[in-house]
Coordinates of C-alpha atoms and ligand atoms in Angstrom, one line a residue:
Chain A
M1 CA 0.0 0.0 0.0
T2 CA 1.2 3.5 -0.7
A3 CA 0.9 6.3 1.9
I4 CA -1.3 9.2 0.9
L5 CA -0.4 11.2 4.0
E6 CA 2.6 10.8 6.2
V7 CA 2.9 13.1 9.2
D8 CA 6.1 12.9 11.2
D9 CA 6.7 14.3 14.6
L10 CA 4.3 17.3 14.0
T11 CA 4.5 20.1 16.5
V12 CA 2.3 23.2 16.5
D13 CA 3.2 26.1 18.7
F14 CA 1.1 29.2 19.3
S15 CA 2.6 32.1 21.0
R16 CA 1.7 31.0 24.5
T17 CA 0.8 27.4 24.2
T18 CA 1.9 24.2 22.4
A19 CA -1.1 22.6 20.8
V20 CA 0.5 19.6 19.2
R21 CA 3.6 17.9 20.4
G22 CA 5.1 15.2 18.2
V23 CA 2.2 13.6 16.4
S24 CA 2.9 11.1 13.7
L25 CA 0.3 9.7 11.5
R26 CA 0.2 7.6 8.3
V27 CA -2.8 7.2 6.1
E28 CA -2.8 4.7 3.2
A29 CA -4.8 5.2 0.0
G30 CA -8.5 4.5 0.6
E31 CA -8.0 4.1 4.3
R32 CA -10.1 5.7 7.1
V33 CA -8.4 7.0 10.1
G34 CA -10.1 8.5 13.1
I35 CA -8.5 11.0 15.4
V36 CA -10.4 11.2 18.7
G37 CA -9.9 13.3 21.8
E38 CA -11.5 16.0 23.9
S39 CA -11.5 19.6 22.8
G40 CA -8.0 21.0 23.4
S41 CA -6.4 17.7 22.6
G42 CA -4.9 19.1 19.4
K43 CA -6.9 16.9 17.1
S44 CA -8.4 19.8 15.1
V45 CA -5.1 21.7 15.1
T46 CA -3.5 18.6 13.6
A47 CA -6.1 18.5 10.9
Q48 CA -5.7 22.2 10.1
A49 CA -1.9 21.8 10.1
V50 CA -2.2 19.2 7.4
M51 CA -4.4 21.5 5.3
R52 CA -2.0 24.4 6.0
L53 CA -5.0 26.3 7.3
L54 CA -3.4 27.5 10.6
P55 CA -3.1 31.2 11.2
P56 CA 0.3 32.8 10.7
T57 CA 0.7 33.0 14.5
A58 CA 1.2 29.2 14.6
T59 CA 4.7 27.7 14.3
V60 CA 4.6 24.3 12.6
G61 CA 7.4 21.8 13.0
G62 CA 8.0 18.3 11.8
R63 CA 7.2 16.9 8.4
I64 CA 4.0 16.5 6.4
R65 CA 4.1 14.6 3.2
F66 CA 1.3 14.1 0.8
A67 CA 1.8 11.4 -1.9
G68 CA 5.5 11.9 -1.2
Q69 CA 5.6 15.7 -1.6
D70 CA 6.6 18.0 1.2
V71 CA 3.4 19.9 2.1
L72 CA 5.1 22.4 4.4
G73 CA 7.3 23.5 1.5
F74 CA 4.4 24.3 -0.9
D75 CA 4.3 27.9 -2.2
P76 CA 0.9 29.6 -2.3
A77 CA 0.2 28.7 -5.9
R78 CA 1.1 25.0 -5.4
L79 CA -1.0 25.1 -2.2
A80 CA -4.1 26.5 -4.0
A81 CA -3.7 23.9 -6.8
W82 CA -3.4 21.1 -4.2
R83 CA -6.2 22.0 -1.9
G84 CA -9.6 21.2 -3.3
A85 CA -8.1 19.0 -6.0
D86 CA -6.1 16.4 -4.1
I87 CA -7.2 17.0 -0.6
A88 CA -10.4 18.5 0.7
M89 CA -12.0 19.3 4.1
V90 CA -15.4 19.2 5.6
F91 CA -15.8 21.6 8.5
Q92 CA -17.7 21.4 11.8
D93 CA -20.3 24.1 11.4
P94 CA -22.2 24.0 8.1
M95 CA -24.0 27.1 9.1
S96 CA -21.0 29.3 9.0
S97 CA -18.7 27.4 6.6
L98 CA -20.8 28.3 3.6
N99 CA -20.5 31.9 2.5
P100 CA -23.9 33.5 3.3
L101 CA -23.8 35.9 0.4
L102 CA -22.9 33.5 -2.4
R103 CA -25.3 31.2 -4.1
V104 CA -24.7 27.5 -3.4
G105 CA -24.1 27.0 -7.1
T106 CA -21.3 29.5 -7.1
Q107 CA -19.7 27.9 -4.1
L108 CA -20.0 24.5 -5.7
T109 CA -18.8 25.3 -9.1
E110 CA -15.8 27.5 -8.3
G111 CA -13.7 24.5 -7.4
L112 CA -14.8 22.6 -10.4
R113 CA -13.9 25.4 -12.7
R114 CA -10.6 26.0 -11.1
H115 CA -9.4 22.5 -10.6
R116 CA -11.1 20.6 -13.4
G117 CA -11.0 23.4 -15.9
L118 CA -14.7 23.1 -16.6
G119 CA -16.6 25.8 -18.5
K120 CA -19.6 27.6 -17.0
A121 CA -22.2 25.2 -18.4
A122 CA -20.2 22.0 -17.8
A123 CA -19.5 23.1 -14.2
R124 CA -23.1 23.7 -13.6
A125 CA -24.2 20.4 -15.0
E126 CA -21.6 18.7 -12.8
A127 CA -22.8 20.7 -9.8
V128 CA -26.4 19.4 -10.4
R129 CA -25.1 15.9 -10.6
L130 CA -23.1 16.4 -7.3
L131 CA -26.1 17.8 -5.5
R132 CA -28.2 14.8 -6.6
T133 CA -25.5 12.5 -5.4
V134 CA -25.6 14.0 -1.9
G135 CA -29.4 13.5 -1.9
I136 CA -30.7 17.1 -2.5
D137 CA -33.9 17.1 -4.4
D138 CA -34.6 19.6 -7.2
A139 CA -30.9 20.2 -7.6
E140 CA -31.2 22.3 -10.7
R141 CA -33.2 24.9 -8.9
R142 CA -31.5 24.7 -5.5
L143 CA -28.2 25.7 -7.1
D144 CA -29.5 29.3 -7.3
D145 CA -30.5 29.3 -3.6
Y146 CA -28.4 30.9 -0.9
P147 CA -27.2 28.8 2.0
H148 CA -29.8 30.2 4.4
A149 CA -32.5 28.4 2.5
F150 CA -31.0 25.0 3.5
S151 CA -31.3 23.2 6.8
G152 CA -28.2 22.3 8.8
G153 CA -28.1 18.8 7.5
M154 CA -28.7 19.9 4.0
R155 CA -25.9 22.4 4.2
Q156 CA -23.5 19.8 5.5
R157 CA -24.5 17.7 2.5
V158 CA -23.6 20.6 0.3
C159 CA -20.3 20.9 2.0
I160 CA -19.6 17.2 1.4
A161 CA -20.5 17.7 -2.2
I162 CA -18.0 20.5 -2.4
A163 CA -15.3 18.4 -0.8
A164 CA -16.0 15.5 -3.0
A165 CA -16.4 17.6 -6.2
C166 CA -12.9 17.0 -7.6
T167 CA -12.6 13.4 -6.3
P168 CA -9.7 14.2 -4.0
K169 CA -7.4 11.4 -2.7
L170 CA -8.0 12.4 0.9
I171 CA -10.9 14.1 2.7
I172 CA -10.4 15.5 6.2
A173 CA -13.6 15.8 8.1
D174 CA -13.3 17.9 11.3
E175 CA -16.3 17.1 13.6
P176 CA -18.6 16.9 10.6
T177 CA -21.6 15.9 12.6
T178 CA -21.1 17.7 15.8
A179 CA -23.2 20.7 14.9
L180 CA -26.1 18.6 13.6
D181 CA -29.2 17.1 15.1
V182 CA -28.7 13.5 16.3
T183 CA -31.2 12.3 13.7
V184 CA -29.3 13.7 10.7
Q185 CA -25.8 12.8 12.1
A186 CA -26.1 9.3 10.9
Q187 CA -27.3 10.3 7.5
V188 CA -24.4 12.6 7.0
L189 CA -22.0 9.9 8.1
D190 CA -23.6 7.4 5.8
L191 CA -23.2 9.9 2.9
L192 CA -19.5 10.4 3.7
D193 CA -19.2 6.7 3.9
E194 CA -20.8 6.1 0.5
L195 CA -18.9 8.8 -1.3
T196 CA -15.5 7.8 0.0
E197 CA -16.2 4.2 -0.7
R198 CA -17.2 4.9 -4.3
H199 CA -13.9 6.6 -5.2
D200 CA -11.7 4.9 -2.7
T201 CA -11.0 8.2 -1.1
A202 CA -8.9 8.1 2.1
T203 CA -10.6 9.8 5.0
V204 CA -9.4 11.3 8.2
L205 CA -12.3 11.8 10.6
V206 CA -11.7 14.0 13.6
S207 CA -14.2 13.8 16.4
H208 CA -14.6 13.9 20.2
D209 CA -17.0 11.1 19.9
L210 CA -15.4 7.7 20.0
G211 CA -18.7 6.2 19.0
V212 CA -18.8 8.1 15.7
I213 CA -15.1 7.3 15.1
S214 CA -15.4 3.6 15.8
S215 CA -18.4 3.2 13.5
F216 CA -16.6 4.8 10.6
C217 CA -12.8 4.2 10.8
D218 CA -10.4 1.4 10.1
R219 CA -7.9 2.7 12.5
I220 CA -8.1 5.0 15.5
M221 CA -5.6 7.5 17.0
V222 CA -6.4 8.8 20.5
M223 CA -5.0 12.2 21.3
Y224 CA -4.6 13.7 24.7
A225 CA -2.9 17.1 25.5
G226 CA -1.4 17.4 22.0
Q227 CA 0.1 13.9 21.9
V228 CA -1.0 10.5 20.6
V229 CA -1.7 8.2 23.6
E230 CA -3.0 5.2 21.8
A231 CA -3.2 4.0 18.1
G232 CA -4.2 0.9 16.4
P233 CA -7.0 -0.9 14.4
T234 CA -10.5 0.1 15.6
D235 CA -11.6 -3.4 16.5
D236 CA -8.5 -4.0 18.7
I237 CA -8.9 -0.8 20.5
V238 CA -12.6 -1.0 21.1
A239 CA -12.2 -4.6 22.3
A240 CA -9.3 -4.0 24.5
P241 CA -8.2 -0.4 25.1
A242 CA -4.7 -0.2 26.6
H243 CA -4.7 3.4 27.8
P244 CA -6.8 4.5 30.7
Y245 CA -7.9 7.5 28.7
T246 CA -9.2 5.4 25.8
R247 CA -11.0 3.3 28.3
A248 CA -12.7 6.5 29.7
L249 CA -13.6 7.6 26.3
L250 CA -15.2 4.2 25.5
D251 CA -17.1 4.3 28.8
S252 CA -18.5 7.7 27.9
I253 CA -20.2 6.6 24.7
P254 CA -23.9 6.6 25.3
R255 CA -25.3 3.1 25.3
L256 CA -28.6 2.2 23.7
D257 CA -29.7 0.2 26.7
G258 CA -30.9 3.1 28.7
D259 CA -27.9 4.6 30.3
L260 CA -27.8 8.3 30.2
P261 CA -25.0 9.8 28.1
R262 CA -22.1 10.6 30.5
R263 CA -19.1 12.6 29.9
L264 CA -15.9 10.8 31.0
P265 CA -17.7 9.4 34.0
T266 CA -14.6 7.6 35.3
V267 CA -12.3 10.5 35.0
P268 CA -13.3 13.8 36.4
G269 CA -11.4 16.9 35.5
S270 CA -10.3 18.4 32.2
P271 CA -7.3 18.1 30.1
P272 CA -4.3 20.3 30.9
F273 CA -4.2 23.6 29.0
G274 CA -1.1 25.2 27.8
N275 CA 2.1 23.9 29.1
V276 CA 1.9 20.2 30.1
P277 CA 4.7 19.5 32.6
T278 CA 7.4 17.3 30.9
G279 CA 8.7 14.4 32.8
S280 CA 5.4 13.0 33.8
C281 CA 2.3 11.5 32.1
A282 CA 0.0 14.3 31.0
F283 CA -3.0 12.2 32.1
A284 CA -1.6 11.5 35.5
D285 CA -3.9 14.0 37.4
R286 CA -7.0 12.4 36.1
C287 CA -5.9 8.8 35.8
P288 CA -7.4 6.3 38.2
H289 CA -4.4 4.0 37.7
A290 CA -1.7 6.6 38.3
Q291 CA 1.3 5.6 40.4
D292 CA 4.5 7.3 41.5
R293 CA 6.3 6.4 38.3
C294 CA 3.7 8.3 36.2
R295 CA 4.7 11.5 37.8
T296 CA 8.4 11.2 37.4
E297 CA 8.7 9.8 33.9
A298 CA 6.7 10.5 30.7
P299 CA 5.5 7.3 29.0
T300 CA 6.4 6.8 25.4
M301 CA 4.5 5.0 22.7
A302 CA 5.2 1.3 22.9
P303 CA 3.5 -1.8 21.5
V304 CA 0.7 -3.0 23.8
G305 CA -0.7 -5.6 21.5
P306 CA -0.1 -7.2 18.1
N307 CA -1.2 -4.1 16.2
T308 CA -1.7 -1.4 18.8
T309 CA 0.6 1.0 20.5
A310 CA 0.0 3.2 23.6
A311 CA 1.8 5.6 25.8
C312 CA 1.3 4.3 29.3
H313 CA 3.5 2.8 32.0
F314 CA 0.7 0.5 33.1
P315 CA -1.3 -0.4 30.0
L316 CA -4.7 -2.0 30.9
T317 CA -4.1 -4.8 28.4
E318 CA -1.2 -6.0 30.5
G319 CA -3.3 -6.2 33.6
A320 CA -5.8 -8.3 31.6
R321 CA -3.2 -10.7 30.6
T322 CA -1.7 -11.3 34.0
Chain B
M1 CA -40.9 44.3 -2.3
T2 CA -44.3 46.0 -2.7
R3 CA -45.3 44.8 0.8
F4 CA -42.0 46.3 2.1
L5 CA -42.8 49.6 0.5
L6 CA -46.4 49.6 1.6
R7 CA -45.2 49.2 5.2
R8 CA -42.3 51.6 5.1
I9 CA -43.8 54.6 3.2
P10 CA -46.5 55.4 5.8
Q11 CA -43.9 55.0 8.5
A12 CA -41.8 57.6 6.7
V13 CA -44.7 60.0 6.4
I14 CA -45.4 59.8 10.1
V15 CA -41.7 60.5 10.9
L16 CA -41.7 63.5 8.7
F17 CA -44.9 64.8 10.3
G18 CA -43.2 64.4 13.7
V19 CA -40.2 66.3 12.5
V20 CA -42.3 69.2 11.2
T21 CA -44.2 69.5 14.5
L22 CA -41.0 69.4 16.5
A23 CA -39.2 71.9 14.4
F24 CA -42.2 74.2 14.5
V25 CA -42.6 74.0 18.2
L26 CA -38.9 74.5 18.9
T27 CA -38.5 77.5 16.7
H28 CA -41.5 79.1 18.4
V29 CA -40.4 78.5 21.9
V30 CA -36.9 79.8 21.6
P31 CA -36.5 83.3 23.1
G32 CA -36.1 86.1 20.7
D33 CA -38.5 88.0 18.5
P34 CA -37.9 87.8 14.7
A35 CA -39.9 90.9 14.1
R36 CA -37.5 92.9 16.3
L37 CA -34.6 91.5 14.3
I38 CA -36.2 92.5 11.1
A39 CA -37.2 96.0 12.2
G40 CA -33.8 96.8 13.6
P41 CA -32.7 98.0 17.0
N42 CA -34.2 101.5 16.7
A43 CA -37.7 100.6 15.5
S44 CA -40.7 101.8 17.4
V45 CA -43.1 99.5 19.2
D46 CA -45.7 100.2 16.5
T47 CA -43.4 99.1 13.7
V48 CA -42.6 95.9 15.5
A49 CA -46.3 95.3 16.1
S50 CA -47.2 95.8 12.4
I51 CA -44.4 93.4 11.4
H52 CA -45.9 91.0 13.9
H53 CA -49.2 91.3 12.2
Q54 CA -47.7 91.0 8.7
L55 CA -46.0 87.8 9.6
G56 CA -49.1 86.4 11.3
L57 CA -47.2 86.2 14.6
D58 CA -50.0 87.9 16.5
R59 CA -52.2 84.8 16.0
S60 CA -52.2 81.8 18.4
I61 CA -49.4 79.2 17.9
G62 CA -52.1 76.6 17.2
Y63 CA -53.5 78.7 14.4
Q64 CA -50.0 79.3 13.0
Y65 CA -49.2 75.6 13.1
W66 CA -52.5 74.8 11.3
R67 CA -51.8 77.4 8.6
Y68 CA -48.3 76.0 8.1
L69 CA -49.6 72.5 7.7
V70 CA -52.2 73.6 5.2
G71 CA -49.5 75.4 3.2
L72 CA -47.2 72.4 3.4
F73 CA -50.0 70.3 2.0
H74 CA -50.0 72.6 -1.1
G75 CA -46.3 72.5 -1.4
D76 CA -45.8 75.9 0.2
L77 CA -43.2 76.2 2.9
G78 CA -43.9 79.9 3.5
T79 CA -41.9 83.0 2.8
S80 CA -38.6 83.8 4.3
Y81 CA -38.5 86.6 7.0
A82 CA -35.0 87.7 6.3
L83 CA -34.9 87.4 2.5
Q84 CA -37.9 89.5 1.8
D85 CA -40.4 87.9 -0.6
T86 CA -38.4 84.8 -1.2
P87 CA -40.4 81.6 -0.9
V88 CA -38.6 79.2 1.4
A89 CA -39.0 76.4 -1.0
S90 CA -37.2 78.1 -3.9
A91 CA -34.4 79.3 -1.7
I92 CA -33.8 75.8 -0.5
L93 CA -34.1 74.3 -4.0
R94 CA -31.5 76.8 -5.2
A95 CA -29.1 75.8 -2.5
L96 CA -29.7 72.1 -2.8
P97 CA -27.6 71.2 -5.8
I98 CA -24.5 72.6 -4.1
S99 CA -25.2 70.6 -0.9
A100 CA -25.9 67.5 -3.1
A101 CA -22.6 67.8 -5.0
L102 CA -20.8 68.3 -1.7
A103 CA -22.6 65.3 -0.1
V104 CA -21.9 62.9 -3.0
L105 CA -18.3 63.9 -3.2
G106 CA -18.0 63.6 0.6
V107 CA -19.3 60.1 0.6
L108 CA -17.1 59.2 -2.3
W109 CA -14.0 60.4 -0.3
E110 CA -15.2 58.4 2.7
A111 CA -15.5 55.2 0.6
L112 CA -12.6 55.6 -1.7
L113 CA -10.2 56.6 1.0
G114 CA -11.5 54.6 3.9
I115 CA -12.3 51.2 2.5
P116 CA -9.0 50.4 0.6
V117 CA -7.0 51.7 3.5
G118 CA -8.9 49.4 5.8
I119 CA -8.4 46.4 3.6
L120 CA -4.7 47.1 3.3
A121 CA -4.4 47.4 7.1
A122 CA -6.2 44.1 7.7
Y123 CA -4.2 42.2 5.1
R124 CA -1.1 42.3 7.3
P125 CA -2.2 43.1 10.9
G126 CA 0.5 44.6 13.1
K127 CA 2.7 45.4 10.1
L128 CA 3.9 48.9 9.0
A129 CA 0.8 49.6 6.8
D130 CA -1.5 48.7 9.7
R131 CA 0.3 50.9 12.2
V132 CA 0.4 53.9 9.9
T133 CA -3.3 53.4 9.3
T134 CA -4.1 53.1 13.0
L135 CA -2.3 56.4 13.6
A136 CA -3.7 58.2 10.6
T137 CA -7.3 57.1 11.5
L138 CA -6.8 58.3 15.1
V139 CA -5.8 61.7 13.8
G140 CA -8.7 61.7 11.2
L141 CA -11.2 60.7 13.9
S142 CA -10.1 63.3 16.5
A143 CA -9.5 66.3 14.3
P144 CA -12.5 68.6 14.3
P145 CA -13.7 69.2 10.7
F146 CA -13.7 73.0 10.9
W147 CA -10.0 72.9 12.0
V148 CA -9.0 70.5 9.2
G149 CA -10.9 72.8 6.8
L150 CA -9.2 75.9 7.9
L151 CA -5.8 74.2 7.8
L152 CA -6.4 72.9 4.3
L153 CA -7.6 76.4 3.2
Y154 CA -4.5 78.0 4.7
V155 CA -2.0 75.6 3.2
L156 CA -3.5 74.6 -0.1
A157 CA -5.5 77.7 -1.0
F158 CA -3.8 80.5 0.7
K159 CA -0.1 79.5 0.6
F160 CA 0.1 77.5 -2.6
N161 CA -2.9 78.9 -4.4
L162 CA -4.0 75.4 -5.6
F163 CA -7.6 76.0 -4.8
P164 CA -9.9 79.0 -4.5
L165 CA -10.3 80.4 -1.0
S166 CA -14.1 80.6 -0.7
G167 CA -17.3 80.8 -2.6
Y168 CA -18.8 78.9 -5.5
A169 CA -18.3 79.7 -9.2
A170 CA -17.4 77.9 -12.4
P171 CA -15.5 75.6 -12.6
Y172 CA -17.4 74.3 -9.6
I173 CA -15.4 71.3 -9.0
N174 CA -12.4 73.5 -7.9
Y175 CA -14.6 74.9 -5.2
L176 CA -15.8 71.5 -4.1
I177 CA -12.7 69.4 -3.7
L178 CA -11.4 70.9 -0.4
P179 CA -14.8 71.1 1.3
S180 CA -15.8 67.6 0.3
F181 CA -12.4 66.2 1.3
T182 CA -12.8 67.8 4.7
L183 CA -16.3 66.4 4.9
G184 CA -15.2 62.9 4.0
L185 CA -12.0 62.8 6.1
G186 CA -13.6 61.9 9.5
G187 CA -15.8 59.4 7.9
A188 CA -12.9 57.9 5.9
A189 CA -11.0 57.3 9.1
W190 CA -14.0 55.7 10.6
Y191 CA -14.7 53.5 7.6
A192 CA -11.0 52.5 7.5
R193 CA -11.3 51.2 11.0
L194 CA -14.6 49.5 10.4
T195 CA -13.3 47.9 7.2
R196 CA -10.2 46.7 9.0
T197 CA -12.2 45.1 11.9
N198 CA -14.8 43.5 9.5
M199 CA -12.1 42.3 7.3
L200 CA -10.1 40.7 10.1
E201 CA -13.3 39.0 11.3
A202 CA -14.2 37.8 7.8
L203 CA -10.6 36.5 7.3
R204 CA -11.0 34.3 10.4
S205 CA -14.5 33.1 9.5
P206 CA -15.2 29.5 8.7
Y207 CA -16.4 30.3 5.2
V208 CA -13.0 31.8 4.4
Q209 CA -11.3 28.7 5.8
M210 CA -13.6 26.7 3.6
A211 CA -12.7 28.8 0.5
R212 CA -9.1 28.3 1.2
A213 CA -9.6 24.6 1.7
K214 CA -11.3 24.5 -1.7
G215 CA -8.1 25.8 -3.2
M216 CA -9.1 29.3 -4.0
P217 CA -6.1 31.6 -4.3
E218 CA -5.8 34.4 -1.8
R219 CA -7.0 36.9 -4.3
V220 CA -10.3 35.1 -4.9
V221 CA -10.7 34.5 -1.2
L222 CA -10.3 38.2 -0.6
L223 CA -12.3 39.6 -3.5
R224 CA -15.1 37.1 -3.9
H225 CA -15.5 35.7 -0.4
C226 CA -14.5 38.4 2.0
L227 CA -15.2 41.7 0.4
R228 CA -18.9 41.1 -0.1
N229 CA -19.4 40.3 3.5
V230 CA -17.3 43.3 4.6
L231 CA -18.9 45.8 2.2
S232 CA -22.6 45.0 2.6
P233 CA -22.9 46.5 6.1
L234 CA -20.8 49.5 5.0
L235 CA -23.2 50.2 2.2
T236 CA -25.9 50.9 4.8
M237 CA -23.8 53.4 6.6
L238 CA -22.6 55.1 3.5
G239 CA -26.2 55.6 2.4
M240 CA -27.1 57.0 5.7
D241 CA -24.2 59.4 5.5
L242 CA -25.3 60.6 2.1
G243 CA -28.8 61.3 3.5
Y244 CA -27.3 63.1 6.4
F245 CA -25.0 65.2 4.2
L246 CA -27.7 66.0 1.7
G247 CA -29.6 68.1 4.2
G248 CA -26.6 70.4 4.3
V249 CA -23.4 70.4 6.3
V250 CA -23.5 73.5 8.3
V251 CA -20.0 73.8 9.6
I252 CA -18.2 72.9 6.4
E253 CA -20.4 75.1 4.1
S254 CA -19.8 78.0 6.5
V255 CA -16.0 77.5 6.6
F256 CA -15.7 77.3 2.8
G257 CA -18.4 79.9 2.1
L258 CA -20.5 77.5 0.0
P259 CA -24.0 78.8 -0.5
G260 CA -25.6 75.4 0.1
A261 CA -28.5 74.2 2.4
G262 CA -26.2 74.1 5.4
K263 CA -25.1 77.8 5.0
L264 CA -28.8 78.7 4.4
T265 CA -29.7 77.0 7.7
F266 CA -26.8 78.7 9.5
D267 CA -27.9 82.1 8.3
A268 CA -31.5 81.5 9.0
I269 CA -30.7 80.6 12.6
G270 CA -28.7 83.8 12.9
T271 CA -31.7 85.9 11.8
L272 CA -34.4 83.8 13.5
D273 CA -35.9 83.2 10.1
V274 CA -38.5 80.7 11.4
P275 CA -40.0 79.5 8.1
M276 CA -36.5 79.0 6.6
I277 CA -35.3 77.0 9.6
T278 CA -38.4 74.8 9.7
G279 CA -38.1 74.3 5.9
A280 CA -34.4 73.4 6.0
V281 CA -35.0 71.0 8.9
L282 CA -37.8 69.4 7.0
F283 CA -35.7 68.9 3.9
A284 CA -32.8 67.4 5.9
A285 CA -35.2 65.0 7.6
F286 CA -36.7 64.1 4.3
F287 CA -33.3 63.1 2.9
I288 CA -32.4 61.1 5.9
V289 CA -35.8 59.2 5.8
V290 CA -35.6 58.6 2.1
M291 CA -32.0 57.4 2.2
N292 CA -32.9 55.1 5.1
L293 CA -35.6 53.6 2.9
L294 CA -33.3 53.2 -0.1
V295 CA -30.6 51.7 2.0
D296 CA -32.9 49.1 3.4
L297 CA -34.0 48.3 -0.1
A298 CA -30.4 48.0 -1.4
Y299 CA -29.5 45.9 1.6
A300 CA -32.3 43.5 0.8
L301 CA -30.9 43.2 -2.7
V302 CA -27.4 42.4 -1.6
D303 CA -28.1 40.2 1.4
P304 CA -30.5 37.3 0.6
R305 CA -31.0 36.7 4.4
V306 CA -32.9 40.0 4.7
R307 CA -35.0 39.4 1.7
R308 CA -38.3 38.1 2.9
Ligands
SF4_1 S1 1.2 6.4 32.5 FE1 0.2 6.2 34.5 S2 -0.9 8.1 34.7 FE2 -0.4 7.9 32.6 S3 -2.1 6.8 31.8 FE3 -0.7 5.3 32.3 S4 -1.3 4.7 34.3 FE4 -2.3 6.6 33.9

């Protein structure tokens, strides 16, 4: 398999805080990778860094390669030609990510015309086809509507149509369902699923919801305080999480059998903000299994199973084995 | 659109009626007797009384108000006290083109100076262009217009003879450049700041991120995606400014000796020329109300969210 995206030791510094510290990630062609973590874990910043969408105040270190090319070295022209054509993004809030003053048709065709060199009429015909694909009725007419005439779920469908317009090799979806009603969340995920399946598009799904991630992704990467704390195939991680934080995330998924949704019930507190003390585990203050060693030595990623790695001195899988 | 107009036009009429009433009452309750001013300091009591009678000032204020409204209904704004035998309406109509030219040019200065500067400043926040703009707008905002006007007159008209000093004659544009620039300067500074703020906000907005993620070059992001959202609220304010300026800009017309509606109002206040003051105020209010209406209409055309 060939790697579409290789991220090596990515760091992102803002003037006062470090948002991402040493994240590595590899996405193969057609693969689906989920990044899960609470807000502030650095998952969205990682996604934005890959798209080169961070504000100029951010300092990005490490390496990002897309199909072998050095993304951090792209000049503005190369960047514009790459985004939208080879890589695309779906954002969290479909209410504000569509331009309120431009017709949906304009927002849909501008990428087609730029990247695929379509003429006005051809781009419009293609836009109609795309809108139909994402399940919007009366597509021909709706192209002339403005975003405010669409519901939230419909707008996210439009956003997905825009992202998929030029059949990119990779789509990054940053919390694509978080702003939507529960009832349409599943529909939007299904749509993303269908479209990426059809063209074998690799997907990086970023979410705070391990339930969403595990239903969609082949592999999962759990982030905490700007670092990866556990990574591996979805099935392995869901069946036997090694890191106490992953365990907590799993426990917080609302069950269908009547439990109320809980937010990290086993771990009270919130992730550290800003400078995480080095020389200890970032999760130590919230971890129910923390011991003295956790506060004196930072754990590093190490194999905890045949396919999984985790950064914990006392992985839960070991306890299960002994 | 028709529903919109059907609702707004009666509103506008009511506002104007209120303005007439207020202007009428205010000019009648201020101390000072116009008849005495007309007659001069040495006039006898009899002369003053006969002028009173001539002007209808010996009748009750209610009756005077009624007469004024009836006249207004027939398009008659009364006759000026100070400029003997000149109907107020024709005096104002004569002054109006000058004020209109000044107003349009003033708004142009505001937009053409303020908006590009604001965009430039927002493009690289904190850099040299931005700092120079911040400083310049601070000066522009805090300098009183009459002072700026006098300064410009002194340097450009008096010292360097680039512009005429005062008055209004052909070629008219020469007489309008300095006053309109003075008029637009404060607004330009304000618009520069506003454009900068709106632009910075737009540049951070999700739809701009989305446009970038789509692979739109920065030029397209700026012109197609940002500018529209930045300019549409400014449009409203520029329109309001135009309405406000159309009624006559008292200070600037006086400094530059332009015989516009503002100067007319200024002189009318000096001579307690009640019909003239009321007429000028009515015209000023009329422009503000009409521009308000037009701006709302234009806004509905630009922003689909308002169109209902
Ligand atoms: S290293 Fe220690 S504190 Fe950190 S997650 Fe593992 S057990 Fe908990």
